[in-house]
mmCIF file of C-alpha atoms in Angstrom:
data_model
loop_
_atom_site.group_PDB
_atom_site.id
_atom_site.type_symbol
_atom_site.label_atom_id
_atom_site.label_comp_id
_atom_site.label_asym_id
_atom_site.label_seq_id
_atom_site.Cartn_x
_atom_site.Cartn_y
_atom_site.Cartn_z
ATOM 1 C CA UNK A 102 -16.722 -43.107 -3.344
ATOM 2 C CA UNK A 103 -14.472 -40.071 -3.131
ATOM 3 C CA UNK A 104 -16.142 -36.842 -2.127
ATOM 4 C CA UNK A 105 -15.063 -33.325 -1.260
ATOM 5 C CA UNK A 106 -17.934 -31.174 -0.066
ATOM 6 C CA UNK A 107 -17.437 -27.468 0.546
ATOM 7 C CA UNK A 108 -19.711 -25.471 2.805
ATOM 8 C CA UNK A 109 -19.788 -22.165 4.649
ATOM 9 C CA UNK A 110 -20.065 -19.815 1.720
ATOM 10 C CA UNK A 111 -22.638 -17.085 1.475
ATOM 11 C CA UNK A 112 -22.898 -13.356 1.860
ATOM 12 C CA UNK A 113 -20.206 -11.618 3.861
ATOM 13 C CA UNK A 114 -19.786 -7.946 4.620
ATOM 14 C CA UNK A 115 -16.652 -5.958 3.803
ATOM 15 C CA UNK A 116 -14.370 -6.259 6.796
ATOM 16 C CA UNK A 117 -16.277 -9.294 8.022
ATOM 17 C CA UNK A 118 -15.423 -12.974 8.233
ATOM 18 C CA UNK A 119 -16.502 -16.286 6.806
ATOM 19 C CA UNK A 120 -15.185 -19.801 7.391
ATOM 20 C CA UNK A 121 -15.294 -22.355 4.624
ATOM 21 C CA UNK A 122 -15.165 -26.087 5.294
ATOM 22 C CA UNK A 123 -14.128 -28.924 3.012
ATOM 23 C CA UNK A 124 -15.347 -32.320 4.213
ATOM 24 C CA UNK A 125 -13.567 -35.285 2.655
ATOM 25 C CA UNK A 126 -14.563 -38.923 2.379
ATOM 26 C CA UNK A 127 -13.516 -41.996 0.447
ATOM 27 C CA UNK A 128 -9.758 -41.537 0.739
ATOM 28 C CA UNK A 129 -7.058 -41.236 3.406
ATOM 29 C CA UNK A 130 -7.394 -37.513 4.057
ATOM 30 C CA UNK A 131 -4.356 -37.199 6.314
ATOM 31 C CA UNK A 132 -1.833 -38.040 3.575
ATOM 32 C CA UNK A 133 -3.256 -35.591 1.052
ATOM 33 C CA UNK A 134 -2.263 -31.986 0.492
ATOM 34 C CA UNK A 135 -5.189 -29.553 0.320
ATOM 35 C CA UNK A 136 -5.600 -26.417 -1.723
ATOM 36 C CA UNK A 137 -8.302 -23.783 -1.840
ATOM 37 C CA UNK A 138 -8.864 -22.133 -5.208
ATOM 38 C CA UNK A 139 -11.289 -19.442 -6.218
ATOM 39 C CA UNK A 140 -12.753 -18.286 -9.497
ATOM 40 C CA UNK A 141 -14.560 -15.044 -10.088
ATOM 41 C CA UNK A 142 -16.741 -14.481 -13.179
ATOM 42 C CA UNK A 143 -14.602 -13.838 -16.244
ATOM 43 C CA UNK A 144 -11.374 -14.609 -14.415
ATOM 44 C CA UNK A 145 -9.048 -17.591 -14.261
ATOM 45 C CA UNK A 146 -9.094 -19.935 -11.310
ATOM 46 C CA UNK A 147 -6.677 -18.648 -8.674
ATOM 47 C CA UNK A 148 -4.800 -20.613 -6.043
ATOM 48 C CA UNK A 149 -5.609 -19.055 -2.673
ATOM 49 C CA UNK A 150 -3.972 -21.265 -0.050
ATOM 50 C CA UNK A 151 -2.281 -24.613 0.426
ATOM 51 C CA UNK A 152 -1.740 -26.877 3.405
ATOM 52 C CA UNK A 153 0.419 -29.965 3.054
ATOM 53 C CA UNK A 154 -0.150 -33.276 4.784
ATOM 54 C CA UNK A 155 2.566 -32.187 7.195
ATOM 55 C CA UNK A 156 0.837 -28.895 7.976
ATOM 56 C CA UNK A 157 2.978 -26.479 5.965
ATOM 57 C CA UNK A 158 0.919 -23.580 4.645
ATOM 58 C CA UNK A 159 1.267 -21.118 1.778
ATOM 59 C CA UNK A 160 -0.902 -18.231 0.668
ATOM 60 C CA UNK A 161 -1.468 -16.030 -2.338
ATOM 61 C CA UNK A 162 -0.208 -12.508 -1.756
ATOM 62 C CA UNK A 163 -3.755 -11.195 -2.173
ATOM 63 C CA UNK A 164 -4.967 -13.036 0.953
ATOM 64 C CA UNK A 165 -1.830 -13.220 3.082
ATOM 65 C CA UNK A 166 -2.502 -11.951 6.580
ATOM 66 C CA UNK A 167 -6.294 -12.193 6.117
ATOM 67 C CA UNK A 168 -6.968 -15.861 5.329
ATOM 68 C CA UNK A 169 -5.891 -18.926 7.294
ATOM 69 C CA UNK A 170 -5.962 -22.478 5.993
ATOM 70 C CA UNK A 171 -6.089 -25.343 8.464
ATOM 71 C CA UNK A 172 -7.022 -28.997 8.679
ATOM 72 C CA UNK A 173 -8.434 -31.427 11.213
ATOM 73 C CA UNK A 174 -7.394 -34.909 10.170
ATOM 74 C CA UNK A 175 -9.548 -36.500 12.861
ATOM 75 C CA UNK A 176 -12.588 -34.942 11.183
ATOM 76 C CA UNK A 177 -11.323 -35.347 7.594
ATOM 77 C CA UNK A 178 -11.979 -31.666 7.105
ATOM 78 C CA UNK A 179 -10.030 -28.664 5.876
ATOM 79 C CA UNK A 180 -10.945 -25.063 6.583
ATOM 80 C CA UNK A 181 -10.388 -21.629 5.145
ATOM 81 C CA UNK A 182 -10.896 -18.840 7.671
ATOM 82 C CA UNK A 183 -11.421 -15.595 5.775
ATOM 83 C CA UNK A 184 -11.130 -12.355 7.741
ATOM 84 C CA UNK A 185 -11.244 -8.713 6.725
ATOM 85 C CA UNK A 186 -13.204 -9.646 3.622
ATOM 86 C CA UNK A 187 -12.999 -7.455 0.546
ATOM 87 C CA UNK A 188 -15.300 -7.176 -2.452
ATOM 88 C CA UNK A 189 -12.571 -8.716 -4.603
ATOM 89 C CA UNK A 190 -12.767 -11.892 -2.520
ATOM 90 C CA UNK A 191 -16.140 -12.619 -4.134
ATOM 91 C CA UNK A 192 -15.821 -15.859 -6.096
ATOM 92 C CA UNK A 193 -16.684 -19.523 -6.141
ATOM 93 C CA UNK A 194 -14.256 -21.276 -3.793
ATOM 94 C CA UNK A 195 -13.115 -24.812 -4.547
ATOM 95 C CA UNK A 196 -11.377 -27.384 -2.415
ATOM 96 C CA UNK A 197 -8.730 -29.547 -4.092
ATOM 97 C CA UNK A 198 -7.039 -32.608 -2.611
ATOM 98 C CA UNK A 199 -4.052 -34.415 -4.065
ATOM 99 C CA UNK A 200 -1.187 -36.670 -3.133
ATOM 100 C CA UNK A 201 2.301 -35.322 -3.633
ATOM 101 C CA UNK A 202 4.813 -38.005 -4.582
ATOM 102 C CA UNK A 203 7.481 -35.363 -5.143
ATOM 103 C CA UNK A 204 7.790 -31.629 -5.731
ATOM 104 C CA UNK A 205 6.558 -32.135 -9.298
ATOM 105 C CA UNK A 206 4.454 -35.308 -9.230
ATOM 106 C CA UNK A 207 0.860 -35.245 -8.056
ATOM 107 C CA UNK A 208 -1.538 -38.141 -8.207
ATOM 108 C CA UNK A 209 -5.135 -38.858 -7.238
ATOM 109 C CA UNK A 210 -6.460 -35.328 -7.495
ATOM 110 C CA UNK A 211 -9.989 -34.610 -6.328
ATOM 111 C CA UNK A 212 -12.143 -31.476 -6.552
ATOM 112 C CA UNK A 213 -15.163 -30.282 -4.674
ATOM 113 C CA UNK A 214 -18.198 -28.712 -6.330
ATOM 114 C CA UNK A 215 -17.476 -25.216 -5.035
ATOM 115 C CA UNK A 216 -19.181 -22.789 -2.705
ATOM 116 C CA UNK A 217 -20.122 -19.209 -3.568
ATOM 117 C CA UNK A 218 -18.730 -16.353 -1.520
ATOM 118 C CA UNK A 219 -20.143 -12.887 -2.102
ATOM 119 C CA UNK A 220 -18.754 -9.897 -0.264
ATOM 120 C CA UNK A 221 -21.072 -6.926 -0.343
ATOM 121 C CA UNK A 222 -22.638 -4.377 1.948
#
């Protein structure tokens, strides 16, 4: 059974830090690319960060320099380290795993259930 389970969300203070985890099971984690998305109330889901199976990372401009995506294939877990939090970072954060067969072809996509992040003083 495939599962992606996010954890680590909660209340963070402006300027503070939180680290989200995405624990995977039921598939070969190391060959999957991982994305973190977020969705705030009334807004579209936004791609925050990506890490490929080879370790290449990309970030949305809104989080560049503040967030870091990483993965530990031995633990089947991906992370999103969020520093210098801002109120606009408040959202439900989702982990997404997929296999890239090419630049345009993705297969076997899996989503986690999401974890709430609220940034407030």
